[in-house]
XYZ file of C-alpha atoms in Angstrom:
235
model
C 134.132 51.532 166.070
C 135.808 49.151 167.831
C 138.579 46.757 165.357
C 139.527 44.514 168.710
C 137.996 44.127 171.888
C 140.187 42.336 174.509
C 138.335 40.737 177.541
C 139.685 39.407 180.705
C 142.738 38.574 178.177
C 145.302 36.133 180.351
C 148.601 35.666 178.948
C 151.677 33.252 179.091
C 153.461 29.829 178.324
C 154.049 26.099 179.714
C 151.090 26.358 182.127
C 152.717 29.563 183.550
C 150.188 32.424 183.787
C 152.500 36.199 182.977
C 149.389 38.421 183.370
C 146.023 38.436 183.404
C 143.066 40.065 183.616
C 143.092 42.476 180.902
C 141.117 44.737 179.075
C 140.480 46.766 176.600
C 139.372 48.178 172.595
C 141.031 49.437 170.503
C 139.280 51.699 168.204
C 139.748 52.478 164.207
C 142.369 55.507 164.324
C 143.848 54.738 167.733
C 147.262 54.951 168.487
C 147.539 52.756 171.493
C 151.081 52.355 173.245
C 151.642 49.137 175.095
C 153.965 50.208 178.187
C 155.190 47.955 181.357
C 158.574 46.462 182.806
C 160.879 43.588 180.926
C 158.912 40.283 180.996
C 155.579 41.463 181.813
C 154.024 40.333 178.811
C 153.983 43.049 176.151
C 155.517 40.965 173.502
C 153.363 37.543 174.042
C 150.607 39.990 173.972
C 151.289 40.935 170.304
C 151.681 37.527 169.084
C 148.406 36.602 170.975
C 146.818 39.244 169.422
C 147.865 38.131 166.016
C 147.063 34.720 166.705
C 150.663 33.259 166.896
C 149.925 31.961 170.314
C 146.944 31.255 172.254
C 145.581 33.185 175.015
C 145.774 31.195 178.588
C 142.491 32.660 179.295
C 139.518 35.007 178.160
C 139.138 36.446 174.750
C 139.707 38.423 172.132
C 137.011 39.660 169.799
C 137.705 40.946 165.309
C 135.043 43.874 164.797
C 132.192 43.321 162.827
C 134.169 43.670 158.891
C 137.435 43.720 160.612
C 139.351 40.141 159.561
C 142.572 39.573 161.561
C 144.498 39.447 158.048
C 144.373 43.201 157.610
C 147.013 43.657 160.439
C 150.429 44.324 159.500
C 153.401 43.544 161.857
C 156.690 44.831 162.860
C 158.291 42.473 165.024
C 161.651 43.044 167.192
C 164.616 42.371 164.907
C 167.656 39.872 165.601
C 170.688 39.919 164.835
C 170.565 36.973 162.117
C 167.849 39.157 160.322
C 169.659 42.609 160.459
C 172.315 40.033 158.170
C 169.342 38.935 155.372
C 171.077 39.189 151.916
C 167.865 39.579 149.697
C 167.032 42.681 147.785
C 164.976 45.648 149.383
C 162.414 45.531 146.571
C 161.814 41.585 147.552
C 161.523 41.837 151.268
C 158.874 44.806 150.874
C 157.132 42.334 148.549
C 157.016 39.581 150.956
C 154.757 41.779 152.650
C 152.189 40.865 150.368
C 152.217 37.079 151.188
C 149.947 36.663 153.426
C 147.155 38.521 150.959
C 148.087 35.438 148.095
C 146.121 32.778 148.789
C 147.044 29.737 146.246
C 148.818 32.459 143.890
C 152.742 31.376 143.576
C 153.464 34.425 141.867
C 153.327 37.946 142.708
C 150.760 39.741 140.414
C 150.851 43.734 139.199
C 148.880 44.798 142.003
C 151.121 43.570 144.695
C 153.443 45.048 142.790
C 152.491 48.292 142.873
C 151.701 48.135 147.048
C 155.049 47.394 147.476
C 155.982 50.291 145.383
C 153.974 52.803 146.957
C 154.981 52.023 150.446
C 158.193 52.065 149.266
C 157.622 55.694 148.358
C 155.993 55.980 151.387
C 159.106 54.944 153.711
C 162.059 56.941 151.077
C 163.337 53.777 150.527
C 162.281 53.300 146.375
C 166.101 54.799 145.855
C 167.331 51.739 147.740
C 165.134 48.981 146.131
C 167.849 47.251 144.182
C 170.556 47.409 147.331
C 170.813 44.332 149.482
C 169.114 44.846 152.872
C 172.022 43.561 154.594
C 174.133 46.560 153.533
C 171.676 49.606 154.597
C 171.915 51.070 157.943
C 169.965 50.412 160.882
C 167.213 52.715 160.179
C 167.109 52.303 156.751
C 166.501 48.771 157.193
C 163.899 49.432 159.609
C 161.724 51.630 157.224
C 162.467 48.187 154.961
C 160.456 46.226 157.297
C 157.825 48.944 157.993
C 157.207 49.176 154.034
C 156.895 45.442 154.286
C 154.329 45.657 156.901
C 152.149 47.816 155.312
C 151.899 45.714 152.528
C 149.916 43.524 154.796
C 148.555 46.374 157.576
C 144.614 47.336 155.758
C 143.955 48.995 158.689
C 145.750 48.067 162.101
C 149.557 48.328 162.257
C 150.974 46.676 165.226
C 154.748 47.392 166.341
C 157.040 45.776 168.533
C 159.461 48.418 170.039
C 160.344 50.222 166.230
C 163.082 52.579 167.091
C 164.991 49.624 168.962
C 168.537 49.949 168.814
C 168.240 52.967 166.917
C 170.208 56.775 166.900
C 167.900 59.799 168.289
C 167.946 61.311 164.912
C 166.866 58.382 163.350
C 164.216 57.584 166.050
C 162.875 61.233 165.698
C 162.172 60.319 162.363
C 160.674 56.907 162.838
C 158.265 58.160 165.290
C 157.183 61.115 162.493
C 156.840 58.417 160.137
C 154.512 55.900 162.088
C 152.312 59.692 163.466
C 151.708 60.267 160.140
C 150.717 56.749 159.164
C 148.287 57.495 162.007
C 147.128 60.598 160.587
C 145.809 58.760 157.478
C 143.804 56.532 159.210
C 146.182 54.022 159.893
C 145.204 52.114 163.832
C 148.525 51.439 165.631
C 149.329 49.372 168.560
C 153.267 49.668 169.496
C 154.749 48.259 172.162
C 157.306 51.296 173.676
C 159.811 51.583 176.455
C 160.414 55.576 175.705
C 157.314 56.945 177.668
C 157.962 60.225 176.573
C 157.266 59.489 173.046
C 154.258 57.474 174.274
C 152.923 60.355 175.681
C 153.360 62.186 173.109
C 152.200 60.946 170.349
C 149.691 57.919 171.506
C 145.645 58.728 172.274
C 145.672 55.483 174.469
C 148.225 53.773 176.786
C 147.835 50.119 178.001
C 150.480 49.118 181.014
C 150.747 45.570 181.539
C 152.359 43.990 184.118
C 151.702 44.201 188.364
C 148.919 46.658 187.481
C 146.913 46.637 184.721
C 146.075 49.711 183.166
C 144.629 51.290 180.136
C 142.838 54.678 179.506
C 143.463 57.761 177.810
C 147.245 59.902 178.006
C 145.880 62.106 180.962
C 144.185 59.270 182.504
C 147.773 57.091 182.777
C 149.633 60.531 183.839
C 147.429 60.159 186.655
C 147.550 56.541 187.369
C 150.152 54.925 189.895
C 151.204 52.981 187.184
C 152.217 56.366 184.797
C 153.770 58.080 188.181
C 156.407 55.743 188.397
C 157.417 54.893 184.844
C 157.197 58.666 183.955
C 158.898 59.773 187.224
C 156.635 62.442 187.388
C 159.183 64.234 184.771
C 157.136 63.702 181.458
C 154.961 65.742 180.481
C 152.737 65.503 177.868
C 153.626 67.720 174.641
């Protein structure tokens, strides 16, 4: 079943077109990686898709029983946030904002979603520390935590394992496949192709060409020949 269908989608900003003319679903269990070169669009495509900016042209279409407010995000962090001084244990929480509706107050049951996805990321040891003092990949299973408290059943991911060691991106990658493996949809926008390839059922390249299809499919695809180099193979 299709959650979002995306037709003749065109993106961009101040009149200025990006990209246009794309396409496609994505389907309840996907894991769709968004792939393409710096300033094609992958990241106004995410907001669009969340409704944070509007489309320049075409449309994009909720599922029938699928409401836009069961997506979680993960959004690129800045430097300014990577410095927030609040407590783990309230930032997780947050997550459950947009859920509220006129409640001021957090109630036991957002309570205890924050607690298990806390358990879910390792972090409930670390719920007390200050998010500015954890390391870069604790704090980024912080703000994953914090979007599942808001993801019912699409998760969507802008470049995750950003700035990041490779032990600690090995493990970020493990963590959002097995997300997927519960049922969880993702969308992530990646740069590592490899790890697209590996671990997505669906790739979408934006940019000069528009693509989207299956792994094998993109492999194939003028598009997946040059980004991959015709070194990656899928594992």
């Amino acid at each position: 079943m299709s959650l979002l269908t995306v037709k003749n989608l065109a993106l961009g900003y101040d009149s200025h077109t990006i990209v246009d003319n794309i396409n496609f679903a994505v389907d309840a269990g996907d894991y769709l990686c968004v792939v393409g070169e710096n300033g094609s669009g992958k990241t106004t495509l995410m907001k669009t898709l969340l409704g944070l900016t509007g489309p320049m042209g075409g449309e994009i279409i909720a599922g029938e029983g699928f409401n836009k407010k069961e997506i979680g995000y993960l959004p690129q962090q800045t430097l300014i946030q990577r410095d927030f001084p609040a407590a783990v244990r309230e930032i997780v929480l947050s997550g459950c904002l947009s859920g509220m509706g006129k409640r001021c107050f957090y109630n036991a049951s957002d309570k205890a979603i924050a607690e298990k996805n806390m358990e879910k990321m390792g972090i409930t040891h670390l719920a007390d520390r200050s998010y500015r003092d954890l390391s870069g990949g604790q704090q980024q299973r912080v703000l994953l935590a914090r979007a599942l408290c808001a993801a019912g059943r699409m998760l969507l991911m802008d470049e995750p394992v950003s700035g990041l060691d490779p032990k600690v991106t090995l493990e970020m990658y493990e963590l959002i496949n097995n997300l997927n493996k519960e049922g969880m949809t993702v969308v992530m926008i990646s740069h590592d192709i490899s790890a697209a390839v590996k671990y997505a059922n669906k790739i979408l390249h934006i940019g000069g060409n528009v693509f989207f299809g299956s792994v094998d499919e993109f492999l194939a695809s003028e598009a997946g020949k040059f980004l991959s180099g015709e070194s990656v193979d899928k594992r």
